[in-house]
Structures are given as structure tokens and as C-alpha cells.
Coordinates of C-alpha atoms in Angstrom, one line a residue:
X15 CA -1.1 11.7 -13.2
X16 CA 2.4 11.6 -11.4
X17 CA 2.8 10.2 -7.9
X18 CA 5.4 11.8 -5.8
X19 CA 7.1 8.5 -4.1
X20 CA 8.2 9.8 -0.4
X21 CA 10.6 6.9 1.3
X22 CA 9.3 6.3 5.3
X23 CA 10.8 4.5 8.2
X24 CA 7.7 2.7 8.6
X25 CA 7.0 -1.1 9.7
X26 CA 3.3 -1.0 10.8
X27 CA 4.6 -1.5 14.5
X28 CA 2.6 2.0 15.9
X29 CA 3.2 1.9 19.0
X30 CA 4.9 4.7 20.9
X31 CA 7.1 4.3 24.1
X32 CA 6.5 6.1 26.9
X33 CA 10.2 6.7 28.1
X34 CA 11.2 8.1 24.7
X35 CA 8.7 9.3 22.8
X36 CA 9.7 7.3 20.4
X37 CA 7.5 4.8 18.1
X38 CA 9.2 1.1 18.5
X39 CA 8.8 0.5 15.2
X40 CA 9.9 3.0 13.3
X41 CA 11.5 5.3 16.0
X42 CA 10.2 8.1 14.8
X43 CA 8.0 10.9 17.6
X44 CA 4.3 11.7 16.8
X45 CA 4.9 15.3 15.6
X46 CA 7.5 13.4 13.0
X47 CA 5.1 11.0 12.1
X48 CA 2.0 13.2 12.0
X49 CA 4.2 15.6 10.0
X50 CA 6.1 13.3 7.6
X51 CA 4.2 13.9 4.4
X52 CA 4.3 17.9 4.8
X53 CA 8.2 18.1 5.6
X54 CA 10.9 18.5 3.0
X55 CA 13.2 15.6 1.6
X56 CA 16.1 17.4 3.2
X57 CA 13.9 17.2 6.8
X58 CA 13.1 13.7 6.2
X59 CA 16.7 12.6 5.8
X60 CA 17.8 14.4 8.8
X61 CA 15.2 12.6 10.8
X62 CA 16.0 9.2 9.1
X63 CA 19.7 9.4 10.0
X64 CA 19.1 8.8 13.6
X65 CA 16.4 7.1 13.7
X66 CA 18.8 3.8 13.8
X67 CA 20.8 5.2 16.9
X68 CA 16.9 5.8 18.7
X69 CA 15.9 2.7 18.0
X70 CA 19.2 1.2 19.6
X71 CA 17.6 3.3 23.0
X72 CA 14.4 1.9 23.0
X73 CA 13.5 -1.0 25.3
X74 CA 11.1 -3.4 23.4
X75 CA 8.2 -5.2 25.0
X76 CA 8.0 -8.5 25.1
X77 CA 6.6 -10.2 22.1
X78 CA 3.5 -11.9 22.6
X79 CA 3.9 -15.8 22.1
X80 CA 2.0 -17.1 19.1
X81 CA -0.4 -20.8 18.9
X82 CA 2.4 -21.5 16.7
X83 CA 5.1 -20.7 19.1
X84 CA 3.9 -21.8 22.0
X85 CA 3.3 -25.2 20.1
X86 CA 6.7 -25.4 19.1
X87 CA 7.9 -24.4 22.7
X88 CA 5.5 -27.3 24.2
X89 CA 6.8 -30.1 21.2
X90 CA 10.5 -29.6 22.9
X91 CA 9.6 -29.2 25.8
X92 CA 8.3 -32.6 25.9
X93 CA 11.5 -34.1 23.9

């Protein structure tokens, strides 16, 4: 059997952001994510060539600080 390889945007960072509509990790809306697999290659790389420029838009949330981090963070601290 021959798998059809279709390229994504996607990181595993699903999370969308209110002010955009836009998913933080991937930049990419629901209906684009929801229809990704069903759209055409030429769709797809019309999607994908802005998806750098939405991205830029998008206002992160903080990370949330790590055991590790914080560790590190409280080791110089104290130096």
C-alpha cells in the first residue's frame, strides 16, 4: 500500500489565540487545521506561505517555568 506523505505546519503547540484566530504553534485557524488533510497541495502551499508572517502577529504566552528552570534560576540567583 502507498502512503500519500502531506507536509504540515505542525509543532504539537494546539493552542489557538483569541485575538487572531490563529494557533500559536503552527499559526494556522481551526477551519485550516480541521480541513488540512481534505484540501489540495496547491491550497496547502498558499496557506503555508503566510503562515510565517501570522506567526510574527501573534503575541505568545508566557512559558511556564520548569523544576529544571526554576532550579537553575535559584543556583544563580544565590551566586
Amino acid at each position: 500500500m502507498l502512503k500519500t506523505v502531506i507536509e504540515s505546519p505542525c509543532i504539537l503547540v494546539c493552542s489557538i489565540d483569541e485575538k487572531t484566530g490563529y494557533c500559536f504553534g503552527c499559526g494556522r485557524t481551526r477551519g485550516e487545521i480541521a480541513g488540512w488533510l481534505t484540501m489540495s497541495p496547491t491550497e496547502r502551499g498558499a496557506i503555508m506561505d503566510v503562515l510565517a508572517e501570522r506567526l510574527e502577529g501573534i503575541e505568545r504566552p508566557a512559558r511556564r517555568e520548569t523544576r529544571r528552570r526554576r532550579l537553575a534560576r535559584e543556583r544563580a540567583e544565590k551566586s
